[in-house]
Amino acid sequence: MAEVTPELRNEFVACIPSMRAFAASLTGAGDRADDLVQEALMKAWGNFHSFTAGTNMRAWLFTILRNTFYSNCRKAKREVQDSDGTYAANLAEHPQQQGHLDFADFRTALDKLPDDQREALILIGASGFSYEEAAEICGCAIGTVKSRVNRARAKLAEMLSVSSADEFGPDGSAQAVLSITSVPTAKSRAMG
């Protein structure tokens, strides 16, 4: 049982930005992410007495956030929604720049991953958790998390037709402009 000390309160507050980022990755929308974080924080604060001082506050909060997300998903299954995105696609103007299109393709591919793989990839790749912390949050073995991340990365590469790391970075138009203008890089400045 933990007493709310100034140190624990500061640690609690320090976790909010990373919770927000994780929630945005799960929900895909800023306002829904904010609502999810607020709901998770309220649950955590209301149950602070169950937190054990000296344990991993971040993992405890992320577990509450994750469980809240999945509880909301189960509730949402009973609601009628724009599940195929037809209505939403008609409301939005498609981006004009290639980078935005690439990110949209990535987001679509990420959303097609199985929930467990997407979750593991986001925890490790985007939220910066160690495999051990991600395993604790997901309630599974470290090897399971590693396997999920590996399968998620391979599936994303397959869906996005990416065969090497050289395919990341500026789009073709930007690379052409950079090669014409000969923008000096740190490496070329060091050599020159």
PDB file of C-alpha atoms in Angstrom:
ATOM      1  CA  MET A   1       0.000   0.000   0.000  1.00  0.00           C
ATOM      2  CA  ALA A   2       1.499   3.348  -1.039  1.00  0.00           C
ATOM      3  CA  GLU A   3       1.066   6.669   0.644  1.00  0.00           C
ATOM      4  CA  VAL A   4       0.948   9.591  -1.789  1.00  0.00           C
ATOM      5  CA  THR A   5       4.289  11.259  -1.179  1.00  0.00           C
ATOM      6  CA  PRO A   6       5.578  14.223  -3.210  1.00  0.00           C
ATOM      7  CA  GLU A   7       8.088  11.897  -4.896  1.00  0.00           C
ATOM      8  CA  LEU A   8       5.401   9.397  -5.937  1.00  0.00           C
ATOM      9  CA  ARG A   9       3.135  12.219  -7.110  1.00  0.00           C
ATOM     10  CA  ASN A  10       5.983  13.644  -9.228  1.00  0.00           C
ATOM     11  CA  GLU A  11       6.702  10.194 -10.678  1.00  0.00           C
ATOM     12  CA  PHE A  12       2.981   9.806 -11.418  1.00  0.00           C
ATOM     13  CA  VAL A  13       2.858  13.146 -13.267  1.00  0.00           C
ATOM     14  CA  ALA A  14       6.112  12.455 -15.143  1.00  0.00           C
ATOM     15  CA  CYS A  15       4.508   9.397 -16.772  1.00  0.00           C
ATOM     16  CA  ILE A  16       1.662  11.374 -18.374  1.00  0.00           C
ATOM     17  CA  PRO A  17       3.436  12.381 -21.638  1.00  0.00           C
ATOM     18  CA  SER A  18       4.497   8.807 -22.433  1.00  0.00           C
ATOM     19  CA  MET A  19       1.008   7.570 -21.514  1.00  0.00           C
ATOM     20  CA  ARG A  20      -0.420  10.129 -23.946  1.00  0.00           C
ATOM     21  CA  ALA A  21       1.866   8.902 -26.721  1.00  0.00           C
ATOM     22  CA  PHE A  22       0.956   5.272 -26.078  1.00  0.00           C
ATOM     23  CA  ALA A  23      -2.758   6.127 -25.956  1.00  0.00           C
ATOM     24  CA  ALA A  24      -2.486   8.032 -29.249  1.00  0.00           C
ATOM     25  CA  SER A  25      -0.847   4.987 -30.823  1.00  0.00           C
ATOM     26  CA  LEU A  26      -3.648   2.765 -29.599  1.00  0.00           C
ATOM     27  CA  THR A  27      -6.588   5.010 -30.467  1.00  0.00           C
ATOM     28  CA  GLY A  28      -5.271   6.883 -33.492  1.00  0.00           C
ATOM     29  CA  ALA A  29      -7.017  10.105 -32.441  1.00  0.00           C
ATOM     30  CA  GLY A  30      -5.817  12.911 -30.183  1.00  0.00           C
ATOM     31  CA  ASP A  31      -9.117  13.554 -28.434  1.00  0.00           C
ATOM     32  CA  ARG A  32      -9.798   9.857 -27.853  1.00  0.00           C
ATOM     33  CA  ALA A  33      -6.237   9.443 -26.585  1.00  0.00           C
ATOM     34  CA  ASP A  34      -6.697  12.312 -24.131  1.00  0.00           C
ATOM     35  CA  ASP A  35      -9.943  10.777 -22.889  1.00  0.00           C
ATOM     36  CA  LEU A  36      -8.259   7.392 -22.486  1.00  0.00           C
ATOM     37  CA  VAL A  37      -5.344   8.875 -20.534  1.00  0.00           C
ATOM     38  CA  GLN A  38      -7.704  10.858 -18.320  1.00  0.00           C
ATOM     39  CA  GLU A  39      -9.809   7.775 -17.605  1.00  0.00           C
ATOM     40  CA  ALA A  40      -6.707   5.689 -16.815  1.00  0.00           C
ATOM     41  CA  LEU A  41      -5.262   8.389 -14.557  1.00  0.00           C
ATOM     42  CA  MET A  42      -8.531   8.693 -12.666  1.00  0.00           C
ATOM     43  CA  LYS A  43      -8.610   4.921 -12.131  1.00  0.00           C
ATOM     44  CA  ALA A  44      -4.972   4.900 -11.031  1.00  0.00           C
ATOM     45  CA  TRP A  45      -5.433   7.830  -8.644  1.00  0.00           C
ATOM     46  CA  GLY A  46      -8.562   6.256  -7.192  1.00  0.00           C
ATOM     47  CA  ASN A  47      -6.670   3.010  -6.617  1.00  0.00           C
ATOM     48  CA  PHE A  48      -3.344   4.515  -5.584  1.00  0.00           C
ATOM     49  CA  HIS A  49      -3.607   2.628  -2.321  1.00  0.00           C
ATOM     50  CA  SER A  50      -3.026  -0.596  -4.294  1.00  0.00           C
ATOM     51  CA  PHE A  51       0.290   0.639  -5.758  1.00  0.00           C
ATOM     52  CA  THR A  52       3.321  -0.792  -4.000  1.00  0.00           C
ATOM     53  CA  ALA A  53       5.993   1.825  -3.373  1.00  0.00           C
ATOM     54  CA  GLY A  54       9.329   0.866  -4.886  1.00  0.00           C
ATOM     55  CA  THR A  55       7.793  -0.959  -7.843  1.00  0.00           C
ATOM     56  CA  ASN A  56       7.608   0.287 -11.425  1.00  0.00           C
ATOM     57  CA  MET A  57       5.087   3.176 -11.467  1.00  0.00           C
ATOM     58  CA  ARG A  58       5.330   3.521 -15.256  1.00  0.00           C
ATOM     59  CA  ALA A  59       4.508  -0.142 -15.861  1.00  0.00           C
ATOM     60  CA  TRP A  60       1.630   0.054 -13.358  1.00  0.00           C
ATOM     61  CA  LEU A  61       0.131   3.094 -15.117  1.00  0.00           C
ATOM     62  CA  PHE A  62       0.616   1.615 -18.604  1.00  0.00           C
ATOM     63  CA  THR A  63      -1.087  -1.587 -17.484  1.00  0.00           C
ATOM     64  CA  ILE A  64      -4.081   0.421 -16.258  1.00  0.00           C
ATOM     65  CA  LEU A  65      -4.106   2.384 -19.535  1.00  0.00           C
ATOM     66  CA  ARG A  66      -3.914  -0.796 -21.611  1.00  0.00           C
ATOM     67  CA  ASN A  67      -6.657  -2.516 -19.619  1.00  0.00           C
ATOM     68  CA  THR A  68      -8.858   0.580 -19.893  1.00  0.00           C
ATOM     69  CA  PHE A  69      -8.323   0.648 -23.664  1.00  0.00           C
ATOM     70  CA  TYR A  70      -9.327  -2.994 -24.077  1.00  0.00           C
ATOM     71  CA  SER A  71     -12.339  -2.555 -21.786  1.00  0.00           C
ATOM     72  CA  ASN A  72     -13.453   0.357 -23.943  1.00  0.00           C
ATOM     73  CA  CYS A  73     -12.921  -1.748 -27.086  1.00  0.00           C
ATOM     74  CA  ARG A  74     -15.169  -4.470 -25.717  1.00  0.00           C
ATOM     75  CA  LYS A  75     -17.843  -1.878 -24.945  1.00  0.00           C
ATOM     76  CA  ALA A  76     -17.470  -0.317 -28.391  1.00  0.00           C
ATOM     77  CA  LYS A  77     -18.196  -3.646 -30.098  1.00  0.00           C
ATOM     78  CA  ARG A  78     -21.795  -3.245 -28.985  1.00  0.00           C
ATOM     79  CA  GLU A  79     -22.017   0.198 -30.576  1.00  0.00           C
ATOM     80  CA  VAL A  80     -22.612   1.040 -34.226  1.00  0.00           C
ATOM     81  CA  GLN A  81     -19.571   2.759 -35.692  1.00  0.00           C
ATOM     82  CA  ASP A  82     -18.021   3.712 -38.999  1.00  0.00           C
ATOM     83  CA  SER A  83     -15.896   0.564 -38.908  1.00  0.00           C
ATOM     84  CA  ASP A  84     -14.863   0.577 -42.565  1.00  0.00           C
ATOM     85  CA  GLY A  85     -13.951   4.281 -42.453  1.00  0.00           C
ATOM     86  CA  THR A  86     -16.173   5.241 -45.393  1.00  0.00           C
ATOM     87  CA  TYR A  87     -17.789   8.158 -43.619  1.00  0.00           C
ATOM     88  CA  ALA A  88     -14.522   9.401 -42.141  1.00  0.00           C
ATOM     89  CA  ALA A  89     -12.750   9.160 -45.520  1.00  0.00           C
ATOM     90  CA  ASN A  90     -15.364  11.455 -47.048  1.00  0.00           C
ATOM     91  CA  LEU A  91     -14.827  14.055 -44.323  1.00  0.00           C
ATOM     92  CA  ALA A  92     -11.059  14.313 -44.655  1.00  0.00           C
ATOM     93  CA  GLU A  93      -9.025  15.806 -47.458  1.00  0.00           C
ATOM     94  CA  HIS A  94      -6.262  13.502 -48.536  1.00  0.00           C
ATOM     95  CA  PRO A  95      -2.747  14.848 -47.896  1.00  0.00           C
ATOM     96  CA  GLN A  96      -0.807  16.264 -50.820  1.00  0.00           C
ATOM     97  CA  GLN A  97       2.726  15.438 -49.720  1.00  0.00           C
ATOM     98  CA  GLN A  98       4.278  12.020 -50.170  1.00  0.00           C
ATOM     99  CA  GLY A  99       5.426  11.827 -46.546  1.00  0.00           C
ATOM    100  CA  HIS A 100       1.859  12.130 -45.331  1.00  0.00           C
ATOM    101  CA  LEU A 101       0.778   9.401 -47.732  1.00  0.00           C
ATOM    102  CA  ASP A 102       3.583   7.145 -46.557  1.00  0.00           C
ATOM    103  CA  PHE A 103       2.592   7.723 -42.949  1.00  0.00           C
ATOM    104  CA  ALA A 104      -1.040   6.983 -43.795  1.00  0.00           C
ATOM    105  CA  ASP A 105       0.057   3.728 -45.439  1.00  0.00           C
ATOM    106  CA  PHE A 106       2.109   2.900 -42.351  1.00  0.00           C
ATOM    107  CA  ARG A 107      -0.786   3.657 -40.020  1.00  0.00           C
ATOM    108  CA  THR A 108      -3.125   1.488 -42.111  1.00  0.00           C
ATOM    109  CA  ALA A 109      -0.624  -1.364 -42.072  1.00  0.00           C
ATOM    110  CA  LEU A 110      -0.071  -0.921 -38.323  1.00  0.00           C
ATOM    111  CA  ASP A 111      -3.822  -1.104 -37.730  1.00  0.00           C
ATOM    112  CA  LYS A 112      -3.973  -4.399 -39.673  1.00  0.00           C
ATOM    113  CA  LEU A 113      -1.521  -6.091 -37.315  1.00  0.00           C
ATOM    114  CA  PRO A 114      -2.989  -8.387 -34.673  1.00  0.00           C
ATOM    115  CA  ASP A 115      -3.613  -6.500 -31.420  1.00  0.00           C
ATOM    116  CA  ASP A 116      -0.893  -8.324 -29.484  1.00  0.00           C
ATOM    117  CA  GLN A 117       1.768  -7.637 -32.136  1.00  0.00           C
ATOM    118  CA  ARG A 118       0.787  -3.975 -32.565  1.00  0.00           C
ATOM    119  CA  GLU A 119       0.795  -3.454 -28.814  1.00  0.00           C
ATOM    120  CA  ALA A 120       4.241  -5.042 -28.371  1.00  0.00           C
ATOM    121  CA  LEU A 121       5.695  -3.034 -31.268  1.00  0.00           C
ATOM    122  CA  ILE A 122       4.326   0.246 -29.901  1.00  0.00           C
ATOM    123  CA  LEU A 123       5.569  -0.458 -26.378  1.00  0.00           C
ATOM    124  CA  ILE A 124       9.077  -1.358 -27.576  1.00  0.00           C
ATOM    125  CA  GLY A 125       9.494   0.822 -30.660  1.00  0.00           C
ATOM    126  CA  ALA A 126       7.491   3.957 -29.899  1.00  0.00           C
ATOM    127  CA  SER A 127       7.198   4.126 -26.120  1.00  0.00           C
ATOM    128  CA  GLY A 128      10.765   3.054 -25.357  1.00  0.00           C
ATOM    129  CA  PHE A 129       9.991   0.286 -22.898  1.00  0.00           C
ATOM    130  CA  SER A 130      12.478  -2.523 -22.409  1.00  0.00           C
ATOM    131  CA  TYR A 131      11.360  -6.025 -23.323  1.00  0.00           C
ATOM    132  CA  GLU A 132      11.128  -6.819 -19.611  1.00  0.00           C
ATOM    133  CA  GLU A 133       8.835  -3.839 -18.939  1.00  0.00           C
ATOM    134  CA  ALA A 134       6.687  -4.630 -21.978  1.00  0.00           C
ATOM    135  CA  ALA A 135       6.368  -8.246 -20.823  1.00  0.00           C
ATOM    136  CA  GLU A 136       5.241  -7.039 -17.393  1.00  0.00           C
ATOM    137  CA  ILE A 137       2.678  -4.676 -18.927  1.00  0.00           C
ATOM    138  CA  CYS A 138       1.337  -7.350 -21.288  1.00  0.00           C
ATOM    139  CA  GLY A 139       1.406 -10.062 -18.650  1.00  0.00           C
ATOM    140  CA  CYS A 140       3.470 -12.509 -20.717  1.00  0.00           C
ATOM    141  CA  ALA A 141       7.006 -13.853 -21.057  1.00  0.00           C
ATOM    142  CA  ILE A 142       9.861 -11.736 -22.444  1.00  0.00           C
ATOM    143  CA  GLY A 143      10.346 -14.215 -25.289  1.00  0.00           C
ATOM    144  CA  THR A 144       6.699 -13.806 -26.240  1.00  0.00           C
ATOM    145  CA  VAL A 145       7.132 -10.029 -26.483  1.00  0.00           C
ATOM    146  CA  LYS A 146      10.294 -10.426 -28.582  1.00  0.00           C
ATOM    147  CA  SER A 147       8.500 -12.830 -30.892  1.00  0.00           C
ATOM    148  CA  ARG A 148       5.527 -10.477 -31.250  1.00  0.00           C
ATOM    149  CA  VAL A 149       7.788  -7.530 -32.081  1.00  0.00           C
ATOM    150  CA  ASN A 150       9.745  -9.569 -34.625  1.00  0.00           C
ATOM    151  CA  ARG A 151       6.573 -10.832 -36.318  1.00  0.00           C
ATOM    152  CA  ALA A 152       5.087  -7.310 -36.316  1.00  0.00           C
ATOM    153  CA  ARG A 153       8.194  -5.817 -37.940  1.00  0.00           C
ATOM    154  CA  ALA A 154       8.314  -8.551 -40.580  1.00  0.00           C
ATOM    155  CA  LYS A 155       4.603  -8.195 -41.355  1.00  0.00           C
ATOM    156  CA  LEU A 156       4.876  -4.382 -41.625  1.00  0.00           C
ATOM    157  CA  ALA A 157       7.845  -4.706 -44.001  1.00  0.00           C
ATOM    158  CA  GLU A 158       5.848  -7.151 -46.102  1.00  0.00           C
ATOM    159  CA  MET A 159       2.667  -5.020 -46.175  1.00  0.00           C
ATOM    160  CA  LEU A 160       4.624  -1.844 -47.004  1.00  0.00           C
ATOM    161  CA  SER A 161       6.882  -3.604 -49.557  1.00  0.00           C
ATOM    162  CA  VAL A 162      10.000  -2.456 -47.725  1.00  0.00           C
ATOM    163  CA  SER A 163      13.086  -4.557 -48.359  1.00  0.00           C
ATOM    164  CA  SER A 164      15.862  -2.443 -46.820  1.00  0.00           C
ATOM    165  CA  ALA A 165      16.509   0.494 -44.493  1.00  0.00           C
ATOM    166  CA  ASP A 166      17.593   2.559 -47.535  1.00  0.00           C
ATOM    167  CA  GLU A 167      13.924   2.935 -48.454  1.00  0.00           C
ATOM    168  CA  PHE A 168      13.286   5.148 -45.409  1.00  0.00           C
ATOM    169  CA  GLY A 169      13.779   8.878 -45.401  1.00  0.00           C
ATOM    170  CA  PRO A 170      12.838  11.626 -47.821  1.00  0.00           C
ATOM    171  CA  ASP A 171      10.626  10.677 -50.738  1.00  0.00           C
ATOM    172  CA  GLY A 172      12.004  10.483 -54.270  1.00  0.00           C
ATOM    173  CA  SER A 173      11.284  14.141 -55.080  1.00  0.00           C
ATOM    174  CA  ALA A 174      13.061  15.361 -51.952  1.00  0.00           C
ATOM    175  CA  GLN A 175      16.052  13.108 -52.621  1.00  0.00           C
ATOM    176  CA  ALA A 176      16.307  14.472 -56.172  1.00  0.00           C
ATOM    177  CA  VAL A 177      16.294  18.058 -54.904  1.00  0.00           C
ATOM    178  CA  LEU A 178      18.902  17.236 -52.260  1.00  0.00           C
ATOM    179  CA  SER A 179      21.198  15.633 -54.826  1.00  0.00           C
ATOM    180  CA  ILE A 180      20.867  18.618 -57.211  1.00  0.00           C
ATOM    181  CA  THR A 181      21.452  21.259 -54.544  1.00  0.00           C
ATOM    182  CA  SER A 182      24.311  19.309 -52.943  1.00  0.00           C
ATOM    183  CA  VAL A 183      23.297  20.143 -49.395  1.00  0.00           C
ATOM    184  CA  PRO A 184      26.433  19.541 -47.296  1.00  0.00           C
ATOM    185  CA  THR A 185      26.081  16.821 -44.726  1.00  0.00           C
ATOM    186  CA  ALA A 186      28.067  16.424 -41.534  1.00  0.00           C
ATOM    187  CA  LYS A 187      30.131  13.721 -43.254  1.00  0.00           C
ATOM    188  CA  SER A 188      30.937  15.887 -46.299  1.00  0.00           C
ATOM    189  CA  ARG A 189      31.816  18.861 -44.071  1.00  0.00           C
ATOM    190  CA  ALA A 190      34.217  16.669 -42.084  1.00  0.00           C
ATOM    191  CA  MET A 191      35.846  15.430 -45.282  1.00  0.00           C
ATOM    192  CA  GLY A 192      36.044  18.911 -46.853  1.00  0.00           C
TER     193      GLY A 192
END
